[in-house]
Short mmCIF file of C-alpha atoms and ligand atoms in Angstrom, two decimals:
data_model
loop_
_atom_site.label_atom_id
_atom_site.label_comp_id
_atom_site.label_asym_id
_atom_site.label_seq_id
_atom_site.Cartn_x
_atom_site.Cartn_y
_atom_site.Cartn_z
CA UNK A 211 23.21 -40.95 -74.36
CA UNK A 212 21.14 -44.23 -75.00
CA UNK A 213 20.43 -46.74 -72.52
CA UNK A 214 21.90 -50.92 -73.30
CA UNK A 215 20.19 -54.07 -72.77
CA UNK A 216 21.63 -57.05 -71.58
CA UNK A 217 19.16 -59.46 -72.56
CA UNK A 218 17.47 -60.82 -75.74
CA UNK A 219 14.72 -58.97 -76.72
CA UNK A 220 10.99 -59.56 -75.28
CA UNK A 221 8.09 -57.97 -73.37
CA UNK A 222 10.77 -57.94 -70.43
CA UNK A 223 14.38 -56.67 -70.85
CA UNK A 224 17.69 -56.13 -68.94
CA UNK A 225 17.72 -52.06 -69.67
CA UNK A 226 20.96 -50.35 -67.94
CA UNK A 227 20.98 -53.32 -65.28
CA UNK A 228 17.78 -52.89 -64.41
CA UNK A 229 14.45 -55.81 -65.55
CA UNK A 230 11.44 -53.54 -67.00
CA UNK A 231 8.97 -54.40 -69.13
CA UNK A 232 9.43 -53.22 -72.77
CA UNK A 233 7.18 -50.98 -74.12
CA UNK A 234 10.02 -49.62 -76.36
CA UNK A 235 10.82 -51.86 -78.70
CA UNK A 236 9.20 -53.45 -83.27
CA UNK A 237 9.18 -56.91 -81.70
CA UNK A 238 5.38 -57.16 -82.65
CA UNK A 239 5.02 -60.49 -82.76
CA UNK A 240 7.31 -61.30 -79.41
CA UNK A 241 9.53 -64.24 -82.15
CA UNK A 242 13.21 -62.05 -81.65
CA UNK A 243 13.96 -64.09 -79.55
CA UNK A 244 12.35 -67.67 -79.70
CA UNK A 245 13.94 -70.87 -79.23
CA UNK A 246 12.56 -71.95 -82.87
CA UNK A 247 14.00 -68.43 -84.69
CA UNK A 248 17.54 -68.92 -82.30
CA UNK A 249 18.34 -72.04 -83.31
CA UNK A 250 17.28 -71.20 -86.81
CA UNK A 251 19.96 -68.00 -86.69
CA UNK A 252 22.02 -71.18 -85.39
CA UNK A 253 21.83 -73.61 -87.12
CA UNK A 254 23.10 -71.25 -89.85
CA UNK A 255 25.86 -69.91 -88.56
CA UNK A 256 26.87 -73.70 -88.12
CA UNK A 257 26.59 -73.76 -91.92
CA UNK A 258 27.38 -70.65 -93.56
CA UNK A 259 29.86 -68.83 -90.72
CA UNK A 260 29.49 -65.28 -89.21
CA UNK A 261 29.61 -62.19 -91.75
CA UNK A 262 28.87 -62.63 -95.72
CA UNK A 263 32.07 -60.93 -96.45
CA UNK A 264 30.94 -59.77 -100.18
CA UNK A 265 28.52 -58.21 -101.96
CA UNK A 266 25.51 -61.02 -103.33
CA UNK A 267 26.14 -60.07 -106.77
CA UNK A 268 30.28 -61.20 -105.90
CA UNK A 269 30.69 -64.37 -103.68
CA UNK A 270 28.14 -63.42 -100.85
CA UNK A 271 24.99 -64.89 -101.90
CA UNK A 272 23.74 -68.32 -99.42
CA UNK A 273 20.68 -70.41 -100.54
CA UNK A 274 19.39 -69.32 -97.26
CA UNK A 275 18.42 -65.37 -99.08
CA UNK A 276 17.34 -67.20 -101.88
CA UNK A 277 14.34 -68.96 -99.86
CA UNK A 278 13.66 -66.18 -97.77
CA UNK A 279 12.75 -64.17 -101.00
CA UNK A 280 11.04 -67.32 -102.20
CA UNK A 281 9.30 -67.58 -98.37
CA UNK A 282 9.09 -63.92 -98.21
CA UNK A 283 6.87 -63.80 -102.44
CA UNK A 284 4.40 -66.49 -101.64
CA UNK A 285 3.87 -64.53 -97.84
CA UNK A 286 3.02 -61.27 -99.53
CA UNK A 287 1.57 -62.46 -102.49
CA UNK A 288 3.99 -60.61 -105.05
CA UNK A 289 5.91 -62.03 -107.57
CA UNK A 290 9.42 -61.90 -106.61
CA UNK A 291 11.42 -60.51 -103.21
CA UNK A 292 15.12 -58.69 -103.86
CA UNK A 293 16.33 -59.19 -99.41
CA UNK A 294 18.87 -56.14 -98.51
CA UNK A 295 21.05 -55.22 -95.37
CA UNK A 296 18.01 -53.16 -94.04
CA UNK A 297 14.51 -51.06 -94.93
CA UNK A 298 16.76 -48.21 -95.07
CA UNK A 299 18.93 -49.63 -97.60
CA UNK A 300 15.24 -51.05 -99.13
CA UNK A 301 14.35 -47.29 -99.73
CA UNK A 302 17.39 -45.59 -100.73
CA UNK A 303 17.53 -48.54 -103.43
CA UNK A 304 14.66 -48.36 -104.74
CA UNK A 305 13.59 -44.81 -105.39
CA UNK A 306 16.14 -43.46 -107.42
CA UNK A 307 15.67 -46.78 -109.25
CA UNK A 308 12.28 -45.99 -109.90
CA UNK A 309 12.84 -42.37 -111.16
CA UNK A 310 15.16 -40.03 -111.52
CA UNK A 311 16.48 -36.15 -112.78
CA UNK A 312 13.18 -35.07 -114.55
CA UNK A 313 10.73 -36.98 -112.86
CA UNK A 314 8.49 -36.32 -110.17
CA UNK A 315 7.46 -37.64 -107.12
CA UNK A 316 4.59 -37.22 -104.20
CA UNK A 317 5.56 -38.06 -100.94
CA UNK A 318 3.19 -37.63 -97.71
CA UNK A 319 5.18 -34.86 -95.70
CA UNK A 320 4.79 -37.66 -92.77
CA UNK A 321 7.01 -40.46 -94.14
CA UNK A 322 9.43 -42.06 -92.73
CA UNK A 323 13.28 -40.42 -93.02
CA UNK A 324 14.72 -43.61 -95.57
CA UNK A 325 12.37 -42.87 -97.63
CA UNK A 326 13.22 -38.57 -97.96
CA UNK A 327 16.88 -40.02 -98.28
CA UNK A 328 15.88 -42.08 -101.43
CA UNK A 329 14.03 -39.09 -103.01
CA UNK A 330 17.29 -36.98 -102.59
CA UNK A 331 19.55 -39.44 -104.17
CA UNK A 332 17.00 -40.03 -107.05
CA UNK A 333 17.21 -36.22 -108.38
CA UNK A 334 13.99 -36.30 -108.78
CA UNK A 335 11.84 -33.42 -107.68
CA UNK A 336 9.70 -33.66 -104.50
CA UNK A 337 6.69 -32.48 -103.54
CA UNK A 338 5.47 -33.21 -100.37
CA UNK A 339 1.67 -33.59 -99.78
CA UNK A 340 -0.08 -33.02 -96.25
CA UNK A 341 -0.19 -35.73 -94.44
CA UNK A 342 -3.07 -38.31 -95.76
CA UNK A 343 -4.66 -35.45 -96.81
CA UNK A 344 -5.93 -36.23 -100.60
CA UNK A 345 -7.08 -32.92 -101.43
CA UNK A 346 -3.40 -31.96 -101.31
CA UNK A 347 -2.16 -35.08 -103.17
CA UNK A 348 -4.07 -33.97 -106.11
CA UNK A 349 -3.32 -30.77 -106.15
CA UNK A 350 0.54 -31.69 -106.45
CA UNK A 351 -0.54 -34.75 -108.74
CA UNK A 352 -2.73 -32.16 -111.29
CA UNK A 353 0.64 -29.91 -112.26
CA UNK A 354 1.80 -30.82 -115.66
CA UNK A 355 5.15 -32.88 -115.73
CA UNK A 356 6.94 -34.13 -118.35
CA UNK A 357 8.75 -37.36 -116.63
CA UNK A 358 7.38 -40.59 -114.78
CA UNK A 359 5.69 -40.06 -111.50
CA UNK A 360 6.14 -41.36 -108.38
CA UNK A 361 3.63 -41.21 -105.03
CA UNK A 362 5.16 -43.08 -101.86
CA UNK A 363 3.81 -43.37 -98.57
CA UNK A 364 4.18 -45.36 -95.54
CA UNK A 365 1.34 -47.93 -94.70
CA UNK A 366 1.72 -47.49 -91.43
CA UNK A 367 3.21 -44.41 -89.97
CA UNK A 368 5.92 -45.10 -87.18
CA UNK A 369 5.04 -42.40 -84.53
CA UNK A 370 1.24 -41.47 -85.27
CA UNK A 371 0.13 -45.59 -85.80
CA UNK A 372 -2.38 -44.62 -88.25
CA UNK A 373 -3.17 -45.90 -91.91
CA UNK A 374 -2.06 -44.97 -95.07
CA UNK A 375 -5.77 -44.22 -96.84
CA UNK A 376 -4.32 -46.49 -99.06
CA UNK A 377 -7.47 -46.79 -101.42
CA UNK A 378 -7.64 -43.09 -102.02
CA UNK A 379 -4.20 -43.44 -102.83
CA UNK A 380 -4.07 -45.58 -104.94
CA UNK A 381 -7.39 -44.01 -107.40
CA UNK A 382 -5.25 -40.94 -107.19
CA UNK A 383 -2.24 -42.42 -108.75
CA UNK A 384 -3.90 -44.33 -111.16
CA UNK A 385 -6.25 -40.90 -112.52
CA UNK A 386 -2.96 -39.45 -112.62
CA UNK A 387 -1.23 -42.28 -113.93
CA UNK A 388 1.42 -42.20 -110.92
CA UNK A 389 3.49 -45.21 -109.65
CA UNK A 390 2.36 -46.51 -106.14
CA UNK A 391 5.09 -47.18 -103.81
CA UNK A 392 4.09 -47.90 -100.11
CA UNK A 393 7.11 -48.67 -97.47
CA UNK A 394 5.19 -51.34 -94.53
CA UNK A 395 7.60 -51.44 -92.59
CA UNK A 396 5.34 -51.59 -89.95
CA UNK A 397 2.55 -53.04 -90.88
CA UNK A 398 3.84 -56.46 -92.34
CA UNK A 399 3.49 -58.82 -89.50
CA UNK A 400 0.49 -57.03 -87.90
CA UNK A 401 -2.08 -55.79 -90.52
CA UNK A 402 -4.31 -58.23 -92.61
CA UNK A 403 -5.50 -61.30 -92.76
CA UNK A 404 -1.90 -63.18 -91.41
CA UNK A 405 -0.43 -60.32 -90.45
CA UNK A 406 0.25 -59.58 -94.91
CA UNK A 407 0.89 -55.99 -94.66
CA UNK A 408 -1.81 -53.44 -95.11
CA UNK A 409 -1.91 -53.16 -98.92
CA UNK A 410 -3.23 -56.93 -98.12
CA UNK A 411 -5.34 -55.53 -95.98
CA UNK A 412 -7.12 -52.85 -98.03
CA UNK A 413 -7.27 -55.39 -100.09
CA UNK A 414 -4.93 -53.69 -103.21
CA UNK A 415 -2.47 -56.46 -103.99
CA UNK A 416 -3.08 -55.40 -107.65
CA UNK A 417 -2.71 -51.22 -108.26
CA UNK A 418 0.35 -51.23 -105.81
CA UNK A 419 3.54 -51.41 -107.88
CA UNK A 420 5.97 -51.00 -105.38
CA UNK A 421 6.42 -52.22 -101.53
CA UNK A 422 9.64 -51.97 -99.76
CA UNK A 423 9.89 -53.23 -95.57
CA UNK A 424 11.86 -55.08 -92.79
CA UNK A 425 12.75 -57.70 -91.07
CA UNK A 426 13.64 -55.68 -88.04
CA UNK A 427 9.79 -55.56 -86.94
CA UNK A 428 7.59 -57.79 -87.04
CA UNK A 429 10.07 -60.82 -87.82
CA UNK A 430 12.66 -60.33 -85.13
CA UNK A 431 16.11 -60.01 -86.80
CA UNK A 432 17.11 -57.26 -89.48
CA UNK A 433 17.18 -56.32 -93.11
CA UNK A 434 14.99 -55.21 -95.62
CA UNK A 435 13.01 -56.05 -98.46
CA UNK A 436 11.31 -54.97 -102.17
CA UNK A 437 8.61 -56.77 -103.08
CA UNK A 438 6.84 -56.43 -106.64
CA UNK A 439 6.59 -57.82 -110.12
CA UNK A 440 9.30 -60.39 -111.34
CA UNK A 441 10.46 -57.93 -114.32
CA UNK A 442 10.69 -55.02 -111.33
CA UNK A 443 13.26 -57.68 -108.82
CA UNK A 444 14.99 -58.79 -111.41
CA UNK A 445 15.71 -55.17 -113.36
CA UNK A 446 16.54 -53.98 -110.30
CA UNK A 447 18.68 -56.89 -108.70
CA UNK A 448 21.97 -55.34 -110.77
CA UNK A 449 21.10 -51.89 -110.67
CA UNK A 450 20.10 -50.35 -106.68
CA UNK A 451 23.50 -49.08 -105.57
CA UNK A 452 22.38 -50.11 -101.50
CA UNK A 453 22.94 -53.94 -103.00
CA UNK A 454 25.29 -53.72 -105.41
CA UNK A 455 28.10 -51.86 -103.50
CA UNK A 456 27.82 -53.51 -100.12
CA UNK A 457 29.91 -56.48 -98.96
CA UNK A 458 27.25 -56.15 -95.38
CA UNK A 459 24.22 -57.72 -96.62
CA UNK A 460 21.89 -59.45 -94.58
CA UNK A 461 23.82 -62.11 -92.26
CA UNK A 462 23.07 -65.86 -93.79
CA UNK A 463 21.82 -66.54 -90.47
CA UNK A 464 19.68 -63.52 -90.18
CA UNK A 465 18.16 -64.55 -93.26
CA UNK A 466 17.92 -68.19 -91.63
CA UNK A 467 15.90 -66.57 -88.59
CA UNK A 468 13.43 -64.04 -90.88
CA UNK A 469 12.70 -67.30 -93.18
CA UNK A 470 11.74 -69.02 -89.59
CA UNK A 471 9.41 -66.24 -88.93
CA UNK A 472 7.85 -65.61 -92.02
CA UNK A 473 7.14 -69.81 -91.88
CA UNK A 474 5.42 -69.60 -89.00
CA UNK A 475 3.59 -66.74 -89.38
CA UNK A 476 2.35 -68.19 -92.92
CA UNK A 477 0.99 -71.12 -91.03
CA UNK A 478 -0.16 -69.97 -88.09
CA UNK A 479 -2.28 -66.42 -87.40
CA UNK A 480 -1.97 -66.83 -83.44
CA UNK A 481 0.22 -64.31 -83.18
CA UNK A 482 -1.20 -61.64 -84.72
CA UNK A 483 -4.91 -62.59 -83.29
CA UNK A 484 -2.58 -62.05 -79.76
CA UNK A 485 -0.88 -59.01 -80.71
CA UNK A 486 -4.32 -57.31 -81.61
CA UNK A 487 -5.80 -59.37 -78.66
CA UNK A 488 -3.13 -57.17 -76.47
CA UNK A 489 -3.35 -53.31 -78.63
CA UNK A 490 -7.27 -53.75 -78.45
CA UNK A 491 -6.83 -53.96 -74.36
CA UNK A 492 -3.67 -50.92 -73.78
CA UNK A 493 -5.28 -48.94 -76.20
CA UNK A 494 -8.93 -49.39 -74.04
CA UNK A 495 -7.56 -48.51 -71.21
CA UNK A 496 -5.61 -45.35 -72.10
CA UNK A 497 -7.82 -44.52 -73.49
CA UNK A 498 -10.55 -44.31 -70.38
CA UNK A 499 -7.62 -42.94 -68.61
CA UNK A 500 -8.24 -39.79 -70.92
CA UNK A 501 -5.26 -39.50 -72.19
CA UNK A 502 -4.77 -38.66 -75.65
CA UNK A 503 -3.30 -41.33 -78.06
CA UNK A 504 -3.80 -39.32 -81.41
CA UNK A 505 -5.17 -41.06 -84.41
CA UNK A 506 -3.92 -45.06 -83.88
CA UNK A 507 -5.31 -47.50 -85.13
CA UNK A 508 -2.44 -49.97 -84.80
CA UNK A 509 0.02 -51.87 -82.10
CA UNK A 510 2.56 -47.76 -82.19
CA UNK A 511 0.32 -45.84 -79.40
CA UNK A 512 1.35 -42.47 -78.36
CA UNK A 513 0.73 -41.11 -75.91
CA UNK A 514 0.55 -37.54 -76.42
CA UNK A 515 2.22 -34.54 -74.00
CA UNK A 516 2.72 -32.42 -75.96
CA UNK A 517 5.64 -31.08 -74.12
CA UNK A 518 9.18 -32.67 -75.27
CA UNK A 519 10.40 -31.86 -71.81
CA UNK A 520 7.57 -33.64 -70.36
CA UNK A 521 8.07 -36.11 -72.11
CA UNK A 522 11.83 -37.29 -71.22
CA UNK A 523 10.39 -36.63 -66.97
CA UNK A 524 7.27 -39.40 -67.90
CA UNK A 525 9.58 -41.80 -69.56
CA UNK A 526 12.15 -41.26 -66.57
CA UNK A 527 9.59 -41.33 -63.78
CA UNK A 528 8.00 -45.01 -65.88
CA UNK A 529 11.94 -46.21 -66.24
CA UNK A 530 11.89 -45.89 -62.13
CA UNK A 531 8.57 -47.44 -62.23
CA UNK A 532 9.62 -50.62 -64.15
CA UNK A 533 8.54 -49.95 -67.42
CA UNK A 534 10.69 -48.42 -70.80
CA UNK A 535 8.42 -46.34 -73.10
CA UNK A 536 10.82 -43.43 -75.39
CA UNK A 537 10.10 -40.45 -75.51
CA UNK A 538 10.02 -39.30 -78.89
CA UNK A 539 10.51 -35.38 -79.65
CA UNK A 540 10.78 -32.61 -82.29
CA UNK A 541 12.40 -32.87 -84.48
CA UNK A 542 11.33 -37.24 -84.91
CA UNK A 543 7.14 -35.60 -84.52
CA UNK A 544 6.02 -31.62 -84.74
CA UNK A 545 7.27 -28.99 -82.08
CA UNK A 546 4.08 -29.11 -79.26
CA UNK A 547 3.18 -32.88 -80.13
CA UNK A 548 5.96 -34.58 -77.42
CA UNK A 549 4.83 -38.21 -76.89
CA UNK A 550 5.92 -41.45 -75.41
CA UNK A 551 5.99 -44.31 -78.05
CA UNK A 552 3.90 -47.38 -76.26
CA UNK A 553 4.47 -50.65 -78.70
CA UNK A 554 2.57 -53.20 -78.16
CA UNK A 555 3.18 -56.95 -79.03
CA UNK A 556 2.14 -60.15 -78.94
CA UNK A 557 4.32 -61.80 -76.64
CA UNK A 558 4.02 -59.20 -73.71
CA UNK A 559 1.16 -60.71 -70.83
CA UNK A 560 -2.56 -59.37 -69.92
CA UNK A 561 0.02 -58.71 -66.53
CA UNK A 562 3.15 -56.89 -68.33
CA UNK A 563 0.37 -54.30 -70.34
CA UNK A 564 -1.41 -54.40 -66.71
CA UNK A 565 1.52 -52.91 -65.17
CA UNK A 566 2.64 -50.44 -67.81
CA UNK A 567 -1.50 -49.20 -67.87
CA UNK A 568 -0.97 -48.66 -63.74
CA UNK A 569 2.74 -47.12 -63.91
CA UNK A 570 1.00 -44.53 -66.63
CA UNK A 571 -2.17 -44.15 -65.20
CA UNK A 572 0.09 -42.90 -62.19
CA UNK A 573 2.86 -40.86 -63.58
CA UNK A 574 0.23 -38.99 -65.98
CA UNK A 575 -1.68 -38.15 -62.67
CA UNK A 576 1.93 -36.64 -60.78
CA UNK A 577 2.45 -35.04 -63.88
CA UNK A 578 -0.84 -33.06 -63.80
CA UNK A 579 -1.55 -34.94 -67.98
CA UNK A 580 -5.52 -36.83 -66.14
C1 PLP B 626 8.69 -47.06 -92.40
C2 PLP B 626 9.70 -47.12 -91.27
N1 PLP B 626 10.44 -47.72 -92.89
C3 PLP B 626 11.81 -48.22 -93.03
C4 PLP B 626 12.39 -47.92 -91.98
C5 PLP B 626 13.98 -48.98 -92.16
O1 PLP B 626 13.77 -49.90 -91.80
P1 PLP B 626 15.34 -50.45 -91.15
O2 PLP B 626 15.20 -50.55 -89.57
O3 PLP B 626 14.82 -52.16 -91.64
O4 PLP B 626 16.20 -50.21 -91.84
C6 PLP B 626 11.86 -47.96 -90.69
C7 PLP B 626 12.05 -48.37 -89.38
O5 PLP B 626 13.50 -48.46 -88.80
C8 PLP B 626 10.17 -47.46 -91.09
O6 PLP B 626 9.96 -46.76 -89.97
#
């Protein structure tokens, strides 16, 4: 059974009736319950009501959807974006649009489940390459293909917090005539200048054809999007099945909240800077303890303990100490690589991070990890 939150998302939450420091949500910039964001959502609720009750291509398109798409495009430095009701829909909508039967997809073995689903739905043949392994990718790209080719990868991998080697992937995609798609659900609002994402961080804006993202993480709302050229977005709009067949497009209040966050982060990098200060502070502390945080370079910090039961036990022990960090085990991660997945937010104070660090230290000692 999962736990229940009885408070707004924040650095501290009421979880199952108990106040805990929240080290588990994707609220990277700490803006999910910012008063200005809540105000923007409330205004949209008064103006447009609750549910859209129709697909956007029928009578469910609100001005705030169009405004959000424009603001997102400007922020990401692309020509256009299309907003979906979640990141899963963006991936399952765009991949079958890009490729189909007779085409070939090259997918990192640790890509998100919604990429895997999008690949399956497309009917294209899928070749899975070893995680971030460029020899493995090239070996597969070399094999002859008649149809189109698509290389797809997460920008930031959500379980390990490591980065895709995008410059090398872009080189190989170009060399073998493949399109390149990056899902930056965990990089948007986090990576690169002003949090514009992993593609921007690597200065690859003109070498990546398609990006997908989520508004449920750093942007503190819920929703997803596809970003790219005007031509791509305009031809995707009438065709993406997860877009045209749903009468549950992004609710206008959620779009208004996301728009507010985009406006805030476009003008002010304080939140992104605070996130990274917190990330460095916490990662240093955990590394000094001698705990294994794998290959993370982002605010997703796995504390790898190995055994699944041990990860569960540690998560429960931390909960009793007033800290919530989610235990993740097989099949979410490979067998023997169970972990606590610690998520850092700009909303955490130093005191929150110290308390979480103390509790992890104490718990790791009790469990014989250090
Ligand atoms: C890499 C990645 N892509 C896509 C998604 C799906 O986004 P959403 O939560 O908006 O459906 C997630 C996580 O939720 C993710 O981690």
